mmCIF file of C-alpha atoms in Angstrom:
data_model
loop_
_atom_site.group_PDB
_atom_site.id
_atom_site.type_symbol
_atom_site.label_atom_id
_atom_site.label_comp_id
_atom_site.label_asym_id
_atom_site.label_seq_id
_atom_site.Cartn_x
_atom_site.Cartn_y
_atom_site.Cartn_z
ATOM 1 C CA UNK A 229 -63.619 -31.206 36.021
ATOM 2 C CA UNK A 230 -66.060 -31.586 38.794
ATOM 3 C CA UNK A 231 -64.815 -29.783 41.827
ATOM 4 C CA UNK A 232 -66.995 -29.211 44.906
ATOM 5 C CA UNK A 233 -66.005 -27.008 47.740
ATOM 6 C CA UNK A 234 -66.162 -27.710 51.497
ATOM 7 C CA UNK A 235 -69.357 -25.623 52.485
ATOM 8 C CA UNK A 236 -72.021 -28.024 53.434
ATOM 9 C CA UNK A 237 -74.870 -25.336 52.743
ATOM 10 C CA UNK A 238 -75.648 -23.892 49.351
ATOM 11 C CA UNK A 239 -78.087 -20.949 48.822
ATOM 12 C CA UNK A 240 -80.335 -20.116 46.039
ATOM 13 C CA UNK A 241 -81.479 -16.428 46.176
ATOM 14 C CA UNK A 242 -84.943 -15.883 44.571
ATOM 15 C CA UNK A 243 -88.275 -14.778 44.669
ATOM 16 C CA UNK A 244 -91.397 -15.989 46.571
ATOM 17 C CA UNK A 245 -93.024 -16.846 43.268
ATOM 18 C CA UNK A 246 -90.122 -19.189 42.362
ATOM 19 C CA UNK A 247 -90.227 -20.802 45.822
ATOM 20 C CA UNK A 248 -93.921 -21.539 45.314
ATOM 21 C CA UNK A 249 -93.171 -23.041 41.753
ATOM 22 C CA UNK A 250 -90.370 -25.145 43.316
ATOM 23 C CA UNK A 251 -92.455 -26.654 46.006
ATOM 24 C CA UNK A 252 -96.033 -26.834 44.349
ATOM 25 C CA UNK A 253 -94.606 -28.168 41.125
ATOM 26 C CA UNK A 254 -91.978 -30.296 42.659
ATOM 27 C CA UNK A 255 -89.293 -29.115 40.186
ATOM 28 C CA UNK A 256 -86.109 -27.212 40.061
ATOM 29 C CA UNK A 257 -85.523 -25.076 36.932
ATOM 30 C CA UNK A 258 -82.099 -25.064 35.267
ATOM 31 C CA UNK A 259 -81.741 -22.051 32.968
ATOM 32 C CA UNK A 260 -80.136 -22.107 29.716
ATOM 33 C CA UNK A 261 -76.636 -20.704 30.236
ATOM 34 C CA UNK A 262 -76.998 -18.636 27.166
ATOM 35 C CA UNK A 263 -79.788 -16.650 28.882
ATOM 36 C CA UNK A 264 -78.011 -15.934 32.270
ATOM 37 C CA UNK A 265 -77.027 -12.470 33.406
ATOM 38 C CA UNK A 266 -73.451 -13.065 32.383
ATOM 39 C CA UNK A 267 -73.352 -12.443 28.780
ATOM 40 C CA UNK A 268 -69.976 -14.148 28.653
ATOM 41 C CA UNK A 269 -71.211 -17.352 30.049
ATOM 42 C CA UNK A 270 -69.110 -20.359 28.398
ATOM 43 C CA UNK A 271 -67.563 -18.214 25.824
ATOM 44 C CA UNK A 272 -65.453 -16.499 28.423
ATOM 45 C CA UNK A 273 -63.203 -19.484 28.830
ATOM 46 C CA UNK A 274 -63.076 -19.978 25.064
ATOM 47 C CA UNK A 275 -62.005 -16.536 24.451
ATOM 48 C CA UNK A 276 -59.232 -17.020 26.887
ATOM 49 C CA UNK A 277 -58.061 -20.224 25.426
ATOM 50 C CA UNK A 278 -58.241 -18.758 21.774
ATOM 51 C CA UNK A 279 -56.296 -15.818 22.810
ATOM 52 C CA UNK A 280 -53.521 -17.841 24.533
ATOM 53 C CA UNK A 281 -53.301 -20.459 21.661
ATOM 54 C CA UNK A 282 -53.027 -17.631 19.113
ATOM 55 C CA UNK A 283 -50.122 -16.013 21.183
ATOM 56 C CA UNK A 284 -48.323 -19.209 21.402
ATOM 57 C CA UNK A 285 -48.456 -20.245 17.739
ATOM 58 C CA UNK A 286 -45.939 -18.912 15.348
ATOM 59 C CA UNK A 287 -47.176 -20.051 11.900
ATOM 60 C CA UNK A 288 -50.045 -17.894 10.276
ATOM 61 C CA UNK A 289 -51.856 -21.187 8.966
ATOM 62 C CA UNK A 290 -51.929 -22.521 12.427
ATOM 63 C CA UNK A 291 -53.367 -19.317 13.919
ATOM 64 C CA UNK A 292 -55.972 -19.472 11.086
ATOM 65 C CA UNK A 293 -56.763 -22.964 11.928
ATOM 66 C CA UNK A 294 -57.100 -22.415 15.636
ATOM 67 C CA UNK A 295 -59.632 -19.488 14.872
ATOM 68 C CA UNK A 296 -61.667 -21.945 12.756
ATOM 69 C CA UNK A 297 -61.748 -24.495 15.485
ATOM 70 C CA UNK A 298 -62.738 -22.192 18.215
ATOM 71 C CA UNK A 299 -65.500 -20.763 15.910
ATOM 72 C CA UNK A 300 -66.799 -24.228 15.580
ATOM 73 C CA UNK A 301 -66.763 -24.785 19.346
ATOM 74 C CA UNK A 302 -68.653 -21.609 20.026
ATOM 75 C CA UNK A 303 -71.236 -22.506 17.346
ATOM 76 C CA UNK A 304 -71.838 -25.703 19.220
ATOM 77 C CA UNK A 305 -72.537 -23.942 22.452
ATOM 78 C CA UNK A 306 -75.608 -22.456 20.701
ATOM 79 C CA UNK A 307 -76.891 -25.798 19.418
ATOM 80 C CA UNK A 308 -75.833 -28.265 22.247
ATOM 81 C CA UNK A 309 -77.454 -26.488 25.196
ATOM 82 C CA UNK A 310 -76.168 -26.666 28.845
ATOM 83 C CA UNK A 311 -78.473 -25.811 31.850
ATOM 84 C CA UNK A 312 -77.710 -24.550 35.288
ATOM 85 C CA UNK A 313 -79.354 -23.929 38.492
ATOM 86 C CA UNK A 314 -77.214 -21.210 40.355
ATOM 87 C CA UNK A 315 -76.431 -21.538 44.160
ATOM 88 C CA UNK A 316 -73.958 -19.785 46.475
ATOM 89 C CA UNK A 317 -71.919 -20.701 49.319
ATOM 90 C CA UNK A 318 -72.675 -17.497 51.083
ATOM 91 C CA UNK A 319 -75.611 -17.577 53.366
ATOM 92 C CA UNK A 320 -76.547 -13.892 53.731
ATOM 93 C CA UNK A 321 -75.071 -11.818 50.947
ATOM 94 C CA UNK A 322 -76.288 -8.282 50.206
ATOM 95 C CA UNK A 323 -75.403 -8.166 46.699
ATOM 96 C CA UNK A 324 -77.270 -11.345 45.945
ATOM 97 C CA UNK A 325 -80.322 -10.385 47.948
ATOM 98 C CA UNK A 326 -80.382 -7.282 45.718
ATOM 99 C CA UNK A 327 -79.557 -8.681 42.516
ATOM 100 C CA UNK A 328 -81.440 -12.075 42.459
ATOM 101 C CA UNK A 329 -84.076 -11.955 45.313
ATOM 102 C CA UNK A 330 -86.357 -9.155 44.172
ATOM 103 C CA UNK A 331 -84.342 -6.347 45.822
ATOM 104 C CA UNK A 332 -84.184 -8.036 49.165
ATOM 105 C CA UNK A 333 -87.846 -8.871 49.268
ATOM 106 C CA UNK A 334 -87.496 -12.482 48.213
ATOM 107 C CA UNK A 335 -86.079 -15.421 49.885
ATOM 108 C CA UNK A 336 -82.955 -17.689 50.019
ATOM 109 C CA UNK A 337 -83.360 -21.477 49.876
ATOM 110 C CA UNK A 338 -80.712 -23.358 51.881
ATOM 111 C CA UNK A 339 -79.845 -26.695 50.357
ATOM 112 C CA UNK A 340 -77.772 -29.450 51.972
ATOM 113 C CA UNK A 341 -74.897 -29.877 49.616
ATOM 114 C CA UNK A 342 -74.361 -33.602 50.672
ATOM 115 C CA UNK A 343 -78.114 -34.445 50.128
ATOM 116 C CA UNK A 344 -78.407 -32.564 46.937
ATOM 117 C CA UNK A 345 -75.465 -34.253 45.492
ATOM 118 C CA UNK A 346 -76.580 -37.596 46.684
ATOM 119 C CA UNK A 347 -79.821 -37.033 44.838
ATOM 120 C CA UNK A 348 -78.205 -35.999 41.574
ATOM 121 C CA UNK A 349 -75.930 -38.913 41.534
ATOM 122 C CA UNK A 350 -78.866 -41.384 41.974
ATOM 123 C CA UNK A 351 -81.367 -39.683 39.793
ATOM 124 C CA UNK A 352 -79.817 -37.432 37.226
ATOM 125 C CA UNK A 353 -76.534 -39.031 35.813
ATOM 126 C CA UNK A 354 -75.960 -36.132 33.364
ATOM 127 C CA UNK A 355 -76.352 -33.328 35.933
ATOM 128 C CA UNK A 356 -73.696 -32.612 38.706
ATOM 129 C CA UNK A 357 -72.698 -30.040 41.311
ATOM 130 C CA UNK A 358 -69.952 -27.876 39.937
ATOM 131 C CA UNK A 359 -67.996 -25.081 41.698
ATOM 132 C CA UNK A 360 -67.370 -22.179 39.540
ATOM 133 C CA UNK A 361 -64.005 -20.836 38.557
ATOM 134 C CA UNK A 362 -63.396 -17.296 38.089
ATOM 135 C CA UNK A 363 -59.786 -16.551 37.595
ATOM 136 C CA UNK A 364 -58.080 -19.735 36.295
ATOM 137 C CA UNK A 365 -54.495 -19.653 34.599
ATOM 138 C CA UNK A 366 -55.274 -20.615 31.194
ATOM 139 C CA UNK A 367 -51.598 -21.090 30.508
ATOM 140 C CA UNK A 368 -51.664 -24.095 32.766
ATOM 141 C CA UNK A 369 -54.935 -25.668 31.614
ATOM 142 C CA UNK A 370 -54.948 -29.071 30.035
ATOM 143 C CA UNK A 371 -57.135 -28.007 27.199
ATOM 144 C CA UNK A 372 -54.430 -25.457 26.012
ATOM 145 C CA UNK A 373 -51.912 -28.343 25.913
ATOM 146 C CA UNK A 374 -54.087 -30.658 24.126
ATOM 147 C CA UNK A 375 -55.109 -27.978 21.576
ATOM 148 C CA UNK A 376 -51.486 -26.936 20.831
ATOM 149 C CA UNK A 377 -50.584 -30.390 20.409
ATOM 150 C CA UNK A 378 -53.355 -31.172 17.981
ATOM 151 C CA UNK A 379 -52.639 -28.086 15.848
ATOM 152 C CA UNK A 380 -48.786 -28.798 15.571
ATOM 153 C CA UNK A 381 -48.900 -32.663 15.352
ATOM 154 C CA UNK A 382 -52.464 -33.733 14.481
ATOM 155 C CA UNK A 383 -52.524 -35.837 17.641
ATOM 156 C CA UNK A 384 -55.638 -35.510 19.749
ATOM 157 C CA UNK A 385 -54.701 -36.948 23.182
ATOM 158 C CA UNK A 386 -57.488 -38.539 25.241
ATOM 159 C CA UNK A 387 -60.340 -37.969 22.437
ATOM 160 C CA UNK A 388 -61.406 -40.184 19.537
ATOM 161 C CA UNK A 389 -62.331 -37.354 17.360
ATOM 162 C CA UNK A 390 -62.606 -33.447 17.334
ATOM 163 C CA UNK A 391 -66.247 -33.353 18.217
ATOM 164 C CA UNK A 392 -65.528 -35.289 21.377
ATOM 165 C CA UNK A 393 -62.897 -32.787 22.248
ATOM 166 C CA UNK A 394 -65.192 -29.938 21.489
ATOM 167 C CA UNK A 395 -67.954 -31.507 23.790
ATOM 168 C CA UNK A 396 -65.521 -31.802 26.539
ATOM 169 C CA UNK A 397 -64.303 -28.187 26.147
ATOM 170 C CA UNK A 398 -67.999 -27.037 26.200
ATOM 171 C CA UNK A 399 -68.512 -28.837 29.540
ATOM 172 C CA UNK A 400 -65.352 -27.330 31.017
ATOM 173 C CA UNK A 401 -66.267 -23.841 29.784
ATOM 174 C CA UNK A 402 -69.610 -24.082 31.666
ATOM 175 C CA UNK A 403 -67.719 -24.037 34.907
ATOM 176 C CA UNK A 404 -66.016 -20.645 34.178
ATOM 177 C CA UNK A 405 -67.245 -17.149 34.736
ATOM 178 C CA UNK A 406 -65.861 -13.604 34.324
ATOM 179 C CA UNK A 407 -63.854 -12.675 37.620
ATOM 180 C CA UNK A 408 -66.315 -9.711 38.239
ATOM 181 C CA UNK A 409 -68.716 -12.424 39.552
ATOM 182 C CA UNK A 410 -66.168 -14.000 42.060
ATOM 183 C CA UNK A 411 -67.671 -12.634 45.031
ATOM 184 C CA UNK A 412 -70.732 -14.764 44.655
ATOM 185 C CA UNK A 413 -68.932 -17.949 45.204
ATOM 186 C CA UNK A 414 -71.167 -19.819 43.047
ATOM 187 C CA UNK A 415 -71.724 -23.513 42.995
ATOM 188 C CA UNK A 416 -74.185 -24.749 40.185
ATOM 189 C CA UNK A 417 -76.088 -27.757 39.115
ATOM 190 C CA UNK A 418 -74.900 -28.221 35.692
ATOM 191 C CA UNK A 419 -76.206 -30.467 32.958
ATOM 192 C CA UNK A 420 -73.628 -32.290 30.346
ATOM 193 C CA UNK A 421 -74.157 -30.197 27.133
ATOM 194 C CA UNK A 422 -76.215 -31.999 24.338
ATOM 195 C CA UNK A 423 -79.878 -32.675 23.586
ATOM 196 C CA UNK A 424 -79.213 -36.589 23.906
ATOM 197 C CA UNK A 425 -77.824 -36.104 27.314
ATOM 198 C CA UNK A 426 -80.450 -34.056 28.834
ATOM 199 C CA UNK A 427 -83.207 -36.242 27.045
ATOM 200 C CA UNK A 428 -82.067 -39.123 29.333
ATOM 201 C CA UNK A 429 -82.938 -37.267 32.514
ATOM 202 C CA UNK A 430 -86.279 -37.363 34.166
ATOM 203 C CA UNK A 431 -87.525 -34.021 33.312
ATOM 204 C CA UNK A 432 -88.299 -31.782 30.312
ATOM 205 C CA UNK A 433 -86.848 -28.913 28.237
ATOM 206 C CA UNK A 434 -89.438 -26.112 27.988
ATOM 207 C CA UNK A 435 -89.815 -22.533 26.860
ATOM 208 C CA UNK A 436 -91.342 -19.364 28.151
ATOM 209 C CA UNK A 437 -91.695 -15.803 27.037
ATOM 210 C CA UNK A 438 -89.762 -13.485 29.187
ATOM 211 C CA UNK A 439 -89.152 -9.738 28.523
ATOM 212 C CA UNK A 440 -88.155 -9.349 24.891
ATOM 213 C CA UNK A 441 -87.344 -13.149 24.048
ATOM 214 C CA UNK A 442 -88.334 -16.616 24.666
ATOM 215 C CA UNK A 443 -86.055 -18.562 26.821
ATOM 216 C CA UNK A 444 -85.473 -22.245 27.256
ATOM 217 C CA UNK A 445 -84.936 -24.108 30.583
ATOM 218 C CA UNK A 446 -84.737 -27.741 31.761
ATOM 219 C CA UNK A 447 -87.324 -28.723 34.590
ATOM 220 C CA UNK A 448 -85.886 -31.174 36.941
ATOM 221 C CA UNK A 449 -88.435 -33.371 38.731
ATOM 222 C CA UNK A 450 -87.977 -33.808 42.550
ATOM 223 C CA UNK A 451 -90.519 -35.647 44.733
ATOM 224 C CA UNK A 452 -91.778 -33.658 47.660
ATOM 225 C CA UNK A 453 -90.180 -35.940 50.290
ATOM 226 C CA UNK A 454 -86.727 -35.541 48.550
ATOM 227 C CA UNK A 455 -87.393 -31.733 48.543
ATOM 228 C CA UNK A 456 -87.965 -31.793 52.321
ATOM 229 C CA UNK A 457 -84.745 -33.742 52.858
ATOM 230 C CA UNK A 458 -82.541 -31.466 50.566
ATOM 231 C CA UNK A 459 -84.028 -28.056 51.836
ATOM 232 C CA UNK A 460 -82.468 -27.464 55.191
ATOM 233 C CA UNK A 461 -83.629 -23.865 55.687
ATOM 234 C CA UNK A 462 -85.396 -20.963 54.078
ATOM 235 C CA UNK A 463 -84.273 -17.340 54.796
ATOM 236 C CA UNK A 464 -86.706 -14.448 54.403
ATOM 237 C CA UNK A 465 -85.249 -11.554 52.601
ATOM 238 C CA UNK A 466 -84.309 -8.426 54.675
ATOM 239 C CA UNK A 467 -86.849 -6.286 52.855
ATOM 240 C CA UNK A 468 -89.694 -8.686 52.930
ATOM 241 C CA UNK A 469 -92.784 -8.133 54.803
ATOM 242 C CA UNK A 470 -93.434 -11.915 55.008
ATOM 243 C CA UNK A 471 -93.578 -13.177 58.645
ATOM 244 C CA UNK A 472 -91.957 -16.384 59.720
ATOM 245 C CA UNK A 473 -95.296 -17.703 61.130
ATOM 246 C CA UNK A 474 -97.169 -16.885 58.081
ATOM 247 C CA UNK A 475 -94.687 -18.721 55.960
ATOM 248 C CA UNK A 476 -94.755 -21.623 58.170
ATOM 249 C CA UNK A 477 -98.458 -22.002 57.878
ATOM 250 C CA UNK A 478 -98.193 -21.763 54.015
ATOM 251 C CA UNK A 479 -95.474 -24.419 53.850
ATOM 252 C CA UNK A 480 -97.704 -26.708 55.953
ATOM 253 C CA UNK A 481 -100.754 -25.951 53.935
ATOM 254 C CA UNK A 482 -98.528 -26.978 50.800
ATOM 255 C CA UNK A 483 -97.609 -30.321 52.494
ATOM 256 C CA UNK A 484 -94.127 -29.530 53.575
ATOM 257 C CA UNK A 485 -94.471 -29.899 57.276
ATOM 258 C CA UNK A 486 -90.953 -30.956 57.718
ATOM 259 C CA UNK A 487 -89.562 -27.610 56.601
ATOM 260 C CA UNK A 488 -92.362 -25.633 58.066
ATOM 261 C CA UNK A 489 -90.893 -25.500 61.548
ATOM 262 C CA UNK A 490 -89.744 -22.045 62.887
ATOM 263 C CA UNK A 491 -86.296 -23.568 63.481
ATOM 264 C CA UNK A 492 -85.807 -24.046 59.772
ATOM 265 C CA UNK A 493 -87.348 -20.557 58.780
ATOM 266 C CA UNK A 494 -85.312 -17.660 59.583
ATOM 267 C CA UNK A 495 -85.014 -13.846 58.650
ATOM 268 C CA UNK A 496 -82.113 -12.360 57.045
ATOM 269 C CA UNK A 497 -79.807 -10.329 59.390
ATOM 270 C CA UNK A 498 -78.539 -8.215 56.418
ATOM 271 C CA UNK A 499 -79.246 -4.424 56.985
ATOM 272 C CA UNK A 500 -80.314 -3.809 53.405
ATOM 273 C CA UNK A 501 -82.859 -1.173 53.076
ATOM 274 C CA UNK A 502 -85.578 -1.203 50.320
ATOM 275 C CA UNK A 503 -84.883 1.764 47.985
#
């Protein structure tokens, strides 16, 4: 399922507050997928799968069984949490400045894909880089074939039991988003769903009150020397009053002299105007 694109740089659009948290706490925060701005996270793929399998099945009893299975799968999404840290292959994108970086007043952190992936493989076995799919042809997807075969013959190819298939379906669904988000060209750090998986990682699940609810997230520990290796550049938002020199001084004060050079701090060229 893991499919990483060719872009060497990946960008995280966010606020200066989040930048401070990342660097001073030496952590990346992976948000609960069910708390993201896309209300169809994970279930979008499951909805497509259910609709297609219902269309293909002739017997009413099999259609009913398919609906029961997909209801169980959706329920597991709420109990076996998956977490994500969202990045983009686009370096200076007006829509993401406006949507995710405090209306263009924030920053974009440029990560080296190769170094980030290397860090994850060596330190977080249950977290990985995953390119997001937006318009996959469900009729050709392997999960449709497996589900159809199971419903018609009782044979579950490649899995020892139904729970194992649902776990894999959940992980697969975490890589799909609604096509209306396609322009973001997202690549995400994803955790394998399930509390027993995330518990094996060096980090912790935490909760915070935000707006009208309490949200969960996974806090991933990253030493400062590794952060200096994987952060290749910092781009100041087009509507920010922060100067490059000031930011350089602050990064040096925080102990990040390697990324404080003015050759690694840049200002966005996007002509977004603060409204």
